[in-house]
mmCIF file of C-alpha atoms in Angstrom:
data_model
loop_
_atom_site.group_PDB
_atom_site.id
_atom_site.type_symbol
_atom_site.label_atom_id
_atom_site.label_comp_id
_atom_site.label_asym_id
_atom_site.label_seq_id
_atom_site.Cartn_x
_atom_site.Cartn_y
_atom_site.Cartn_z
ATOM 1 C CA MET A 1 34.536 20.103 18.320
ATOM 2 C CA ASP A 2 35.002 22.453 15.363
ATOM 3 C CA ILE A 3 32.994 25.611 16.080
ATOM 4 C CA SER A 4 32.560 26.120 12.320
ATOM 5 C CA ARG A 5 30.659 22.830 11.981
ATOM 6 C CA ALA A 6 27.093 23.426 10.783
ATOM 7 C CA ILE A 7 24.398 22.956 13.413
ATOM 8 C CA THR A 8 20.689 23.784 13.639
ATOM 9 C CA LEU A 9 19.068 24.926 16.878
ATOM 10 C CA HIS A 10 15.302 25.468 17.169
ATOM 11 C CA LEU A 11 14.029 27.639 20.032
ATOM 12 C CA PRO A 12 10.578 28.625 21.334
ATOM 13 C CA LYS A 13 9.381 31.859 19.732
ATOM 14 C CA ARG A 14 8.768 33.432 23.133
ATOM 15 C CA PHE A 15 10.215 32.560 26.522
ATOM 16 C CA GLU A 16 8.848 33.698 29.898
ATOM 17 C CA VAL A 17 10.728 32.810 33.081
ATOM 18 C CA GLY A 18 10.207 33.863 36.678
ATOM 19 C CA THR A 19 7.684 34.032 39.461
ATOM 20 C CA GLY A 20 4.193 34.934 38.260
ATOM 21 C CA THR A 21 4.831 34.420 34.539
ATOM 22 C CA ALA A 22 2.197 31.659 34.240
ATOM 23 C CA ALA A 23 -0.542 34.291 34.604
ATOM 24 C CA ARG A 24 0.770 36.057 31.477
ATOM 25 C CA LEU A 25 -0.365 33.226 29.233
ATOM 26 C CA GLY A 26 -3.905 34.596 29.044
ATOM 27 C CA ASP A 27 -2.615 37.898 27.654
ATOM 28 C CA TRP A 28 -0.634 36.038 24.976
ATOM 29 C CA VAL A 29 -3.576 33.909 23.761
ATOM 30 C CA PRO A 30 -5.362 35.664 20.866
ATOM 31 C CA GLN A 31 -8.722 37.159 21.807
ATOM 32 C CA GLY A 32 -11.575 34.753 21.157
ATOM 33 C CA ALA A 33 -9.282 31.757 20.629
ATOM 34 C CA ARG A 34 -10.457 28.289 21.625
ATOM 35 C CA VAL A 35 -7.975 26.729 24.042
ATOM 36 C CA LEU A 36 -7.330 23.061 24.840
ATOM 37 C CA VAL A 37 -5.209 22.406 27.931
ATOM 38 C CA ILE A 38 -3.418 19.040 28.021
ATOM 39 C CA ALA A 39 -2.687 18.049 31.632
ATOM 40 C CA LEU A 40 -2.360 15.408 34.296
ATOM 41 C CA PRO A 41 -5.141 15.271 36.906
ATOM 42 C CA VAL A 42 -2.782 16.946 39.404
ATOM 43 C CA THR A 43 -1.736 19.735 37.020
ATOM 44 C CA ALA A 44 -5.282 20.344 35.779
ATOM 45 C CA ALA A 45 -5.837 22.013 39.157
ATOM 46 C CA MET A 46 -3.371 24.723 38.048
ATOM 47 C CA VAL A 47 -5.374 25.855 35.006
ATOM 48 C CA GLY A 48 -6.782 28.755 37.011
ATOM 49 C CA LYS A 49 -3.271 30.180 37.399
ATOM 50 C CA LEU A 50 -2.827 30.674 33.646
ATOM 51 C CA GLY A 51 -5.054 33.736 33.228
ATOM 52 C CA LEU A 52 -6.993 32.101 30.391
ATOM 53 C CA LYS A 53 -10.248 33.649 29.200
ATOM 54 C CA GLY A 54 -13.061 32.495 26.920
ATOM 55 C CA SER A 55 -13.476 28.922 25.707
ATOM 56 C CA VAL A 56 -11.162 26.584 27.628
ATOM 57 C CA THR A 57 -11.341 22.763 27.454
ATOM 58 C CA VAL A 58 -9.188 20.545 29.679
ATOM 59 C CA PHE A 59 -8.002 17.048 28.756
ATOM 60 C CA ASP A 60 -6.407 15.581 31.884
ATOM 61 C CA ALA A 61 -6.127 11.886 31.018
ATOM 62 C CA VAL A 62 -2.385 11.909 30.311
ATOM 63 C CA GLN A 63 -0.373 9.343 32.244
ATOM 64 C CA PRO A 64 3.385 9.050 32.807
ATOM 65 C CA GLU A 65 5.119 7.310 29.887
ATOM 66 C CA PRO A 66 2.080 8.080 27.664
ATOM 67 C CA LYS A 67 1.057 5.505 25.082
ATOM 68 C CA ASP A 68 -0.268 5.987 21.585
ATOM 69 C CA THR A 69 -3.764 5.277 22.937
ATOM 70 C CA CYS A 70 -3.436 8.365 25.150
ATOM 71 C CA LEU A 71 -2.373 10.419 22.141
ATOM 72 C CA ASP A 72 -5.385 9.128 20.203
ATOM 73 C CA ALA A 73 -7.730 10.172 23.021
ATOM 74 C CA ALA A 74 -6.151 13.623 23.226
ATOM 75 C CA ARG A 75 -6.466 14.082 19.456
ATOM 76 C CA ALA A 76 -10.129 13.098 19.688
ATOM 77 C CA ALA A 77 -10.654 15.698 22.412
ATOM 78 C CA ALA A 78 -9.023 18.286 20.166
ATOM 79 C CA ARG A 79 -11.200 17.405 17.214
ATOM 80 C CA ALA A 80 -14.254 17.854 19.432
ATOM 81 C CA CYS A 81 -13.310 21.399 20.525
ATOM 82 C CA ARG A 82 -11.303 22.496 17.441
ATOM 83 C CA PRO A 83 -8.658 24.478 19.349
ATOM 84 C CA ASP A 84 -6.715 27.473 18.107
ATOM 85 C CA VAL A 85 -4.235 27.079 20.974
ATOM 86 C CA ILE A 86 -2.923 23.934 22.681
ATOM 87 C CA VAL A 87 -1.438 24.335 26.171
ATOM 88 C CA GLY A 88 0.803 21.648 27.661
ATOM 89 C CA LEU A 89 0.551 22.043 31.444
ATOM 90 C CA GLY A 90 2.806 19.503 33.132
ATOM 91 C CA GLY A 91 6.082 17.655 32.788
ATOM 92 C CA GLY A 92 7.607 15.895 29.820
ATOM 93 C CA SER A 93 4.801 13.390 29.287
ATOM 94 C CA VAL A 94 2.181 16.136 29.069
ATOM 95 C CA MET A 95 4.291 18.424 26.922
ATOM 96 C CA ASP A 96 5.170 15.642 24.464
ATOM 97 C CA VAL A 97 1.487 14.816 24.016
ATOM 98 C CA ALA A 98 0.690 18.524 23.615
ATOM 99 C CA LYS A 99 3.307 18.871 20.871
ATOM 100 C CA LEU A 100 1.821 16.053 18.847
ATOM 101 C CA VAL A 101 -1.778 17.143 19.370
ATOM 102 C CA ALA A 102 -0.911 20.678 18.225
ATOM 103 C CA ALA A 103 0.675 19.249 15.073
ATOM 104 C CA LEU A 104 -1.731 16.423 14.291
ATOM 105 C CA TRP A 105 -5.218 17.119 15.637
ATOM 106 C CA ASN A 106 -6.577 18.251 12.248
ATOM 107 C CA SER A 107 -4.221 16.099 10.162
ATOM 108 C CA ASP A 108 -4.627 12.688 8.571
ATOM 109 C CA GLN A 109 -1.069 11.758 9.571
ATOM 110 C CA THR A 110 -0.719 8.926 12.078
ATOM 111 C CA LEU A 111 1.992 8.431 14.689
ATOM 112 C CA ALA A 112 3.630 5.878 12.383
ATOM 113 C CA ASP A 113 3.607 8.454 9.570
ATOM 114 C CA VAL A 114 5.543 11.009 11.592
ATOM 115 C CA ALA A 115 7.958 8.747 13.512
ATOM 116 C CA GLY A 116 11.539 9.847 12.990
ATOM 117 C CA PRO A 117 12.912 13.237 11.916
ATOM 118 C CA ASN A 118 11.157 15.887 9.828
ATOM 119 C CA LYS A 119 8.009 14.000 8.804
ATOM 120 C CA VAL A 120 5.355 16.213 10.402
ATOM 121 C CA ALA A 121 3.589 18.039 7.569
ATOM 122 C CA GLN A 122 2.118 21.022 9.412
ATOM 123 C CA LYS A 123 1.165 22.642 12.685
ATOM 124 C CA GLY A 124 -2.549 22.744 13.423
ATOM 125 C CA ALA A 125 -2.588 25.118 16.401
ATOM 126 C CA LEU A 126 -0.431 27.501 18.388
ATOM 127 C CA LEU A 127 1.489 25.687 21.119
ATOM 128 C CA ALA A 128 2.107 26.957 24.642
ATOM 129 C CA GLN A 129 4.214 24.868 27.022
ATOM 130 C CA VAL A 130 3.986 25.521 30.764
ATOM 131 C CA ALA A 131 6.400 23.385 32.782
ATOM 132 C CA THR A 132 5.322 22.138 36.215
ATOM 133 C CA THR A 133 8.430 20.025 36.868
ATOM 134 C CA ALA A 134 12.132 20.619 36.209
ATOM 135 C CA GLY A 135 13.458 17.601 34.357
ATOM 136 C CA THR A 136 12.779 16.860 30.725
ATOM 137 C CA GLY A 137 13.105 20.347 29.258
ATOM 138 C CA SER A 138 10.503 19.299 26.706
ATOM 139 C CA GLU A 139 9.247 22.881 26.500
ATOM 140 C CA GLY A 140 12.467 23.885 24.754
ATOM 141 C CA GLY A 141 12.796 21.029 22.276
ATOM 142 C CA ILE A 142 11.328 19.742 19.029
ATOM 143 C CA ARG A 143 11.160 16.056 19.959
ATOM 144 C CA ALA A 144 8.274 14.027 21.411
ATOM 145 C CA LEU A 145 8.326 10.467 22.737
ATOM 146 C CA ILE A 146 5.268 8.199 22.841
ATOM 147 C CA THR A 147 5.216 4.527 23.864
ATOM 148 C CA SER A 148 3.827 2.093 21.316
ATOM 149 C CA SER A 149 1.077 -0.066 22.830
ATOM 150 C CA GLU A 150 1.998 -2.762 20.291
ATOM 151 C CA THR A 151 5.757 -3.029 20.909
ATOM 152 C CA GLY A 152 6.126 -1.413 24.328
ATOM 153 C CA MET A 153 8.966 0.736 22.964
ATOM 154 C CA LYS A 154 9.224 4.487 22.625
ATOM 155 C CA VAL A 155 8.482 6.131 19.294
ATOM 156 C CA ALA A 156 10.429 9.350 18.706
ATOM 157 C CA VAL A 157 9.076 12.179 16.580
ATOM 158 C CA GLU A 158 11.229 15.188 15.730
ATOM 159 C CA SER A 159 10.146 18.242 13.762
ATOM 160 C CA PRO A 160 10.398 22.052 13.831
ATOM 161 C CA HIS A 161 6.580 21.959 13.806
ATOM 162 C CA LEU A 162 6.771 20.690 17.406
ATOM 163 C CA ALA A 163 8.510 23.843 18.677
ATOM 164 C CA ALA A 164 6.607 25.883 21.244
ATOM 165 C CA ASP A 165 5.287 29.307 20.309
ATOM 166 C CA ILE A 166 5.652 30.279 23.954
ATOM 167 C CA ALA A 167 7.402 28.477 26.823
ATOM 168 C CA ILE A 168 6.722 29.486 30.418
ATOM 169 C CA LEU A 169 8.905 28.589 33.409
ATOM 170 C CA ASP A 170 7.179 29.802 36.569
ATOM 171 C CA PRO A 171 8.788 28.440 39.749
ATOM 172 C CA GLU A 172 5.500 28.802 41.641
ATOM 173 C CA LEU A 173 4.056 25.911 39.621
ATOM 174 C CA THR A 174 6.847 23.558 40.746
ATOM 175 C CA MET A 175 6.756 24.233 44.488
ATOM 176 C CA SER A 176 4.309 21.421 45.239
ATOM 177 C CA VAL A 177 6.530 18.785 43.592
ATOM 178 C CA PRO A 178 7.618 16.342 46.345
ATOM 179 C CA PRO A 179 11.316 16.042 47.250
ATOM 180 C CA ALA A 180 11.698 12.557 45.728
ATOM 181 C CA ILE A 181 10.348 13.684 42.358
ATOM 182 C CA THR A 182 12.328 16.938 42.531
ATOM 183 C CA ALA A 183 15.509 14.900 43.028
ATOM 184 C CA ALA A 184 14.883 12.345 40.285
ATOM 185 C CA THR A 185 13.726 14.834 37.666
ATOM 186 C CA GLY A 186 16.645 17.079 38.582
ATOM 187 C CA VAL A 187 19.098 14.276 37.824
ATOM 188 C CA ASP A 188 17.264 13.743 34.524
ATOM 189 C CA ALA A 189 17.893 17.412 33.657
ATOM 190 C CA LEU A 190 21.535 16.903 34.638
ATOM 191 C CA ALA A 191 21.776 13.775 32.481
ATOM 192 C CA HIS A 192 20.422 15.588 29.414
ATOM 193 C CA CYS A 193 23.194 18.147 29.740
ATOM 194 C CA VAL A 194 25.911 15.603 30.539
ATOM 195 C CA GLU A 195 24.965 13.184 27.746
ATOM 196 C CA ALA A 196 24.972 16.022 25.201
ATOM 197 C CA PHE A 197 28.236 17.407 26.638
ATOM 198 C CA THR A 198 30.047 14.057 26.321
ATOM 199 C CA ASN A 199 28.310 12.985 23.092
ATOM 200 C CA ILE A 200 30.225 12.149 19.903
ATOM 201 C CA ASN A 201 28.113 14.886 18.250
ATOM 202 C CA ALA A 202 29.061 17.495 20.873
ATOM 203 C CA HIS A 203 29.331 21.050 19.561
ATOM 204 C CA PRO A 204 30.813 24.144 21.262
ATOM 205 C CA LEU A 205 27.471 25.990 21.072
ATOM 206 C CA ILE A 206 25.623 23.151 22.795
ATOM 207 C CA ASP A 207 28.507 22.555 25.220
ATOM 208 C CA ASP A 208 27.939 26.008 26.677
ATOM 209 C CA TYR A 209 24.219 25.385 27.200
ATOM 210 C CA ALA A 210 25.149 22.063 28.815
ATOM 211 C CA ARG A 211 27.712 23.709 31.092
ATOM 212 C CA MET A 212 25.144 26.243 32.285
ATOM 213 C CA GLY A 213 22.640 23.477 32.961
ATOM 214 C CA ILE A 214 25.145 21.343 34.875
ATOM 215 C CA ARG A 215 26.299 24.278 37.003
ATOM 216 C CA LEU A 216 22.704 25.203 37.854
ATOM 217 C CA VAL A 217 22.101 21.657 39.088
ATOM 218 C CA GLY A 218 25.201 21.908 41.241
ATOM 219 C CA ARG A 219 23.976 25.197 42.747
ATOM 220 C CA PHE A 220 20.289 24.538 43.153
ATOM 221 C CA LEU A 221 19.155 20.892 43.105
ATOM 222 C CA GLN A 222 19.992 20.111 46.735
ATOM 223 C CA ARG A 223 18.323 23.362 47.802
ATOM 224 C CA ALA A 224 15.170 22.584 45.827
ATOM 225 C CA VAL A 225 14.999 19.108 47.386
ATOM 226 C CA GLU A 226 15.464 20.451 50.910
ATOM 227 C CA ASP A 227 13.041 23.382 50.573
ATOM 228 C CA GLY A 228 10.422 23.166 47.859
ATOM 229 C CA SER A 229 9.332 26.760 48.493
ATOM 230 C CA ASP A 230 12.786 28.138 47.600
ATOM 231 C CA ALA A 231 11.799 30.192 44.545
ATOM 232 C CA GLU A 232 15.387 30.868 43.450
ATOM 233 C CA ALA A 233 16.278 27.169 43.585
ATOM 234 C CA ARG A 234 13.096 26.201 41.732
ATOM 235 C CA ALA A 235 13.780 28.811 39.050
ATOM 236 C CA GLY A 236 17.376 27.642 38.747
ATOM 237 C CA MET A 237 16.280 24.062 38.209
ATOM 238 C CA LEU A 238 13.701 25.104 35.616
ATOM 239 C CA LEU A 239 16.462 26.894 33.715
ATOM 240 C CA SER A 240 18.730 23.857 34.004
ATOM 241 C CA SER A 241 15.964 21.675 32.618
ATOM 242 C CA PHE A 242 15.361 24.151 29.782
ATOM 243 C CA TYR A 243 19.036 24.185 28.823
ATOM 244 C CA GLY A 244 19.005 20.388 28.832
ATOM 245 C CA GLY A 245 16.030 20.449 26.489
ATOM 246 C CA LEU A 246 17.897 22.735 24.099
ATOM 247 C CA CYS A 247 20.744 20.216 24.031
ATOM 248 C CA LEU A 248 18.458 17.438 22.824
ATOM 249 C CA GLY A 249 17.495 18.824 19.426
ATOM 250 C CA PRO A 250 20.878 19.269 17.724
ATOM 251 C CA VAL A 251 22.881 16.706 19.753
ATOM 252 C CA ASN A 252 20.492 14.371 21.650
ATOM 253 C CA THR A 253 21.187 12.014 24.532
ATOM 254 C CA ALA A 254 23.197 8.796 24.396
ATOM 255 C CA ALA A 255 23.531 5.477 26.220
ATOM 256 C CA GLY A 256 22.202 6.752 29.550
ATOM 257 C CA HIS A 257 18.746 7.332 28.147
ATOM 258 C CA ALA A 258 18.773 4.227 25.986
ATOM 259 C CA LEU A 259 19.461 2.133 29.083
ATOM 260 C CA ALA A 260 16.768 3.967 31.052
ATOM 261 C CA TYR A 261 13.938 3.393 28.581
ATOM 262 C CA PRO A 262 13.250 -0.293 29.371
ATOM 263 C CA LEU A 263 13.008 0.555 33.076
ATOM 264 C CA GLY A 264 10.140 2.888 32.259
ATOM 265 C CA THR A 265 8.300 0.981 29.555
ATOM 266 C CA ARG A 266 8.766 -2.512 31.049
ATOM 267 C CA ALA A 267 8.857 -1.951 34.826
ATOM 268 C CA GLY A 268 6.887 1.294 35.085
ATOM 269 C CA ILE A 269 9.711 3.147 36.837
ATOM 270 C CA PRO A 270 9.228 6.916 36.293
ATOM 271 C CA HIS A 271 11.504 8.289 33.605
ATOM 272 C CA GLY A 272 13.496 10.678 35.787
ATOM 273 C CA LEU A 273 14.127 7.958 38.355
ATOM 274 C CA SER A 274 15.101 5.474 35.621
ATOM 275 C CA VAL A 275 17.743 7.893 34.364
ATOM 276 C CA ALA A 276 18.983 8.702 37.874
ATOM 277 C CA LEU A 277 19.430 5.023 38.799
ATOM 278 C CA LEU A 278 21.859 4.542 35.897
ATOM 279 C CA PHE A 279 23.503 7.969 35.670
ATOM 280 C CA PRO A 280 26.562 7.208 37.868
ATOM 281 C CA ASN A 281 27.314 3.908 36.133
ATOM 282 C CA VAL A 282 27.050 5.328 32.616
ATOM 283 C CA LEU A 283 29.161 8.376 33.503
ATOM 284 C CA GLY A 284 31.793 6.100 35.024
ATOM 285 C CA PHE A 285 31.764 3.829 31.960
ATOM 286 C CA ASN A 286 32.250 6.805 29.613
ATOM 287 C CA THR A 287 34.983 8.477 31.694
ATOM 288 C CA PRO A 288 37.943 6.988 29.739
ATOM 289 C CA ALA A 289 36.532 8.491 26.530
ATOM 290 C CA ARG A 290 35.819 11.944 28.033
ATOM 291 C CA PRO A 291 38.107 12.431 31.071
ATOM 292 C CA ASP A 292 38.353 16.229 30.874
ATOM 293 C CA LYS A 293 34.631 16.792 30.447
ATOM 294 C CA THR A 294 33.846 14.291 33.188
ATOM 295 C CA ALA A 295 36.112 16.270 35.503
ATOM 296 C CA GLU A 296 34.159 19.436 34.622
ATOM 297 C CA VAL A 297 30.897 17.696 35.522
ATOM 298 C CA LEU A 298 32.240 16.525 38.873
ATOM 299 C CA THR A 299 33.593 19.955 39.744
ATOM 300 C CA ALA A 300 30.265 21.614 38.912
ATOM 301 C CA LEU A 301 28.510 19.181 41.263
ATOM 302 C CA GLY A 302 30.947 19.939 44.067
ATOM 303 C CA LEU A 303 32.698 16.568 43.789
ATOM 304 C CA PRO A 304 36.456 15.911 43.528
ATOM 305 C CA ALA A 305 37.620 15.742 39.925
ATOM 306 C CA SER A 306 38.832 12.321 38.819
ATOM 307 C CA ASP A 307 39.547 10.316 35.681
ATOM 308 C CA ASP A 308 39.165 6.984 37.474
ATOM 309 C CA PRO A 309 35.881 5.323 36.368
ATOM 310 C CA ASP A 310 35.169 3.719 39.725
ATOM 311 C CA THR A 311 35.825 6.938 41.621
ATOM 312 C CA VAL A 312 33.492 8.787 39.237
ATOM 313 C CA LEU A 313 30.807 6.133 39.707
ATOM 314 C CA GLN A 314 31.056 6.109 43.500
ATOM 315 C CA GLY A 315 31.160 9.894 43.768
ATOM 316 C CA THR A 316 28.110 10.518 41.614
ATOM 317 C CA ARG A 317 26.247 7.630 43.225
ATOM 318 C CA ALA A 318 26.872 9.208 46.635
ATOM 319 C CA TYR A 319 25.671 12.545 45.196
ATOM 320 C CA CYS A 320 22.383 10.981 44.070
ATOM 321 C CA THR A 321 21.979 9.129 47.361
ATOM 322 C CA ALA A 322 22.446 12.406 49.259
ATOM 323 C CA LEU A 323 19.476 13.769 47.312
ATOM 324 C CA GLY A 324 17.374 11.012 48.866
ATOM 325 C CA ILE A 325 17.237 8.729 45.825
ATOM 326 C CA ASN A 326 17.197 4.996 46.578
ATOM 327 C CA MET A 327 19.781 3.910 44.000
ATOM 328 C CA SER A 328 18.801 0.236 43.703
ATOM 329 C CA MET A 329 16.875 -0.878 40.619
ATOM 330 C CA GLN A 330 15.657 -3.889 42.568
ATOM 331 C CA ASN A 331 14.027 -1.659 45.158
ATOM 332 C CA HIS A 332 11.990 -0.001 42.406
ATOM 333 C CA GLY A 333 10.558 -3.182 40.885
ATOM 334 C CA ALA A 334 13.254 -4.555 38.579
ATOM 335 C CA THR A 335 13.994 -8.276 38.787
ATOM 336 C CA GLU A 336 17.242 -10.011 37.903
ATOM 337 C CA ALA A 337 15.472 -12.062 35.238
ATOM 338 C CA ASP A 338 14.582 -8.794 33.441
ATOM 339 C CA LEU A 339 18.148 -7.685 32.890
ATOM 340 C CA PRO A 340 19.305 -9.718 29.851
ATOM 341 C CA GLY A 341 16.213 -8.815 27.827
ATOM 342 C CA TRP A 342 16.426 -5.187 28.817
ATOM 343 C CA ALA A 343 20.104 -5.130 27.851
ATOM 344 C CA ALA A 344 19.334 -6.417 24.358
ATOM 345 C CA GLU A 345 16.471 -3.931 23.974
ATOM 346 C CA ALA A 346 18.514 -0.943 25.143
ATOM 347 C CA HIS A 347 21.485 -1.906 22.959
ATOM 348 C CA ALA A 348 19.177 -1.933 19.924
ATOM 349 C CA ILE A 349 18.170 1.723 20.420
ATOM 350 C CA ARG A 350 20.815 2.813 17.956
ATOM 351 C CA ARG A 351 19.508 6.388 17.550
ATOM 352 C CA LEU A 352 20.909 6.967 21.056
ATOM 353 C CA MET A 353 23.554 4.280 21.513
ATOM 354 C CA ASP A 354 25.406 5.426 18.388
ATOM 355 C CA ASN A 355 25.877 8.838 20.044
ATOM 356 C CA ASN A 356 27.752 7.403 23.021
ATOM 357 C CA PRO A 357 31.421 8.411 23.299
ATOM 358 C CA ARG A 358 32.476 4.850 24.110
ATOM 359 C CA ASP A 359 31.212 1.729 22.366
ATOM 360 C CA MET A 360 28.965 -0.326 24.616
ATOM 361 C CA SER A 361 28.230 -4.002 23.937
ATOM 362 C CA VAL A 362 25.140 -5.892 25.084
ATOM 363 C CA GLY A 363 27.332 -7.417 27.770
ATOM 364 C CA ASP A 364 28.443 -3.970 28.906
ATOM 365 C CA VAL A 365 24.806 -2.864 29.166
ATOM 366 C CA GLU A 366 23.887 -5.900 31.231
ATOM 367 C CA ALA A 367 26.911 -5.338 33.474
ATOM 368 C CA ILE A 368 25.769 -1.757 34.112
ATOM 369 C CA TYR A 369 22.283 -3.002 34.974
ATOM 370 C CA ARG A 370 23.709 -5.544 37.371
ATOM 371 C CA ALA A 371 25.958 -2.967 39.026
ATOM 372 C CA ALA A 372 22.924 -0.730 39.567
ATOM 373 C CA PHE A 373 20.609 -3.599 40.544
#
């Protein structure tokens, strides 16, 4: 935790936050620029709120947990319209695809060529990220995740060329998100902050972003779940998500996300929900290694501080349940026969597991799955 330790933090070049800021995008886009909007079918309906003018093409075939085949289709759409500006209009899945399309649409590099850190050669278009959910914070980061159709596992790409030129957080665009999704994606935003905060690579600079994100969840997530039209709560959660995204570049997540990935890629459980289902168990497991920081997290969420792993687990599980999340993996499609294979797969994601503050064996992973089953 030496504040003099070298660290690199990449930020969007421009940041707009607040009610009505989505309409400012059209003024930012250069006059005469060709624009490609990457979206989900549901978010494509919001294109009219962006104030875009001139040539606008919409690609709305992105699905949750996007595969490399989706990226290929989006790149083909880009090659057909030759965009000057790429707009990601959606949650993390959309924004991750938008990052890679902006970098690769006019490049010969493949996904395999750019997998890992700092392998993207260039940026082929300006990138605007407009968040429509509060969860991944992808608009603030330089990492993109795509699922391999061959292996079924996530491929991570990290590069400064994936940074947004403008990021927009307009709470009006999140007000139609249902309570269940608001809750799950909100816990995902919380987990980004907590996993960075308790990480072996934790840094005082990132700790303060994480603290702000965690406190915003404690203030606003329940309100956003209870009243989706609460603009202050929606804005607070967008900021929490953004701070979580900033934590990912220099520090990254840890075991919580590694354990969540098989739930998404193998069982089709949405990413935010996958993270939420395991968040209490992973936080409880890590408590002996980070008792003081765990106590900070609990206090920010309005829970009694404790350094007892079981008390931490039960308290945060009750917190998630109070948000309306059904906290049983089984009830979301997991089967007991899945668990040993998932445990081995999650344990092998060393780029995340090696960040965890407490060593976790394959048996530990399976035990966490079973406790959350």
